[in-house]
């Protein structure tokens, strides 16, 4: 792929976006009937489903309860057909286990777990089509599913992955936001950041791929943080729209305050 | 008040409804839930379909790979279905290796493919004894609300309709394979089997397309796989007895339903061609 440049001479990326442009995000909440909360999110061609069960009683493994807060269990799984090469182990391999742990820690710090002692919240994520920024899309989908389940959060957890296009023609290297599969695999650094935008705090930061020079860390991290804040605007709009729809449906069906 | 009776006496709740020939969700006894079929939504898969029957959602993705055929059947390829019932679809499933229900469903689909010969395995062979296609069909249930077998069979057949295989040239002497990803030919299906599940209740009532709560209360289920004029499989795992008349009634209802489902699949295929 010698001729493939991440950034063309007109400043356009491989899919025609500008360096600070996010992909189109489409999301829907309350898509399934069985889980307590569910959400479907598309970030460009990356399609992710999230389902939340809980808070509920811990039945089998009593050792996994905390006396003062809820136990969060996240499971990240990629569908076998989600990548261009058939994925042999959808879950349970090291990369997925690492993602499970990262997700657990992100949501333990974002969910108000002190409100549900001795109970358990399960978050299941399924990637149906992987086209880059899979982890970030999962975090965003999980946030929507948690909101759909009515679990109190400290803030929206928004995540974004950014990279650095190598310098060409003397121009300085340009940070680019919301990477797709081609940009991820071409071997540049990938900085994945999850933030609580309104509280202006970072809950998760991961750098993978090649090394990043110290002078470039700030612009790339800032791009990811701005990307996350933009994603929050999209998620917020989706949540408000969904709630308005639910209220309208309730009014139409004549349900009052009693269940 | 009705919510409390449902929790404390679920059978009485169910029987009261059936006595008036209606079901708790308002359907008549032989009415099926609204079905929707959507094909070709996963572009990383060689064929895909999403089927929604009421609240039950199953997605099927097919990936094609090259392999060496079996020595016993040197000019046949393979179609391998695999059903996954993840904990995301229902609180009754735990994470871990495939449970009993998932394995039984996978075997059920494999048996249907063999019985109905719906895919001509010889068309999957590129060079006898040297190279053939293997189609890995992975089905994931995303929401479990009863009649999962119906949704799985429908998703499998719809996804097989959308599979396109690239041209492969194989040189037997140099063992060189050239795959032309741009030239794709669609897979032709010989027949379109569809499944219909019925739940028997109290030896009197037969409910078509049971939901999850009806399945948990019923005394037995029966799944019939047909395709308009041919009967491919009848799966009745125990349960209460069923008279011959009732069985023929179920078979004819299943045949009618398979024709409707076939029409829906063809309509969704048209919509992606345009």
mmCIF file of C-alpha atoms in Angstrom, chain B residues 48 185 194 234 263:
data_model
loop_
_atom_site.group_PDB
_atom_site.id
_atom_site.type_symbol
_atom_site.label_atom_id
_atom_site.label_comp_id
_atom_site.label_asym_id
_atom_site.label_seq_id
_atom_site.Cartn_x
_atom_site.Cartn_y
_atom_site.Cartn_z
ATOM 1 C CA UNK B 48 -26.068 -11.202 5.787
ATOM 2 C CA UNK B 185 -21.501 -14.689 -8.903
ATOM 3 C CA UNK B 194 -38.814 -21.973 6.477
ATOM 4 C CA UNK B 234 -40.712 -32.018 12.002
ATOM 5 C CA UNK B 263 -42.440 -13.610 -0.664
#
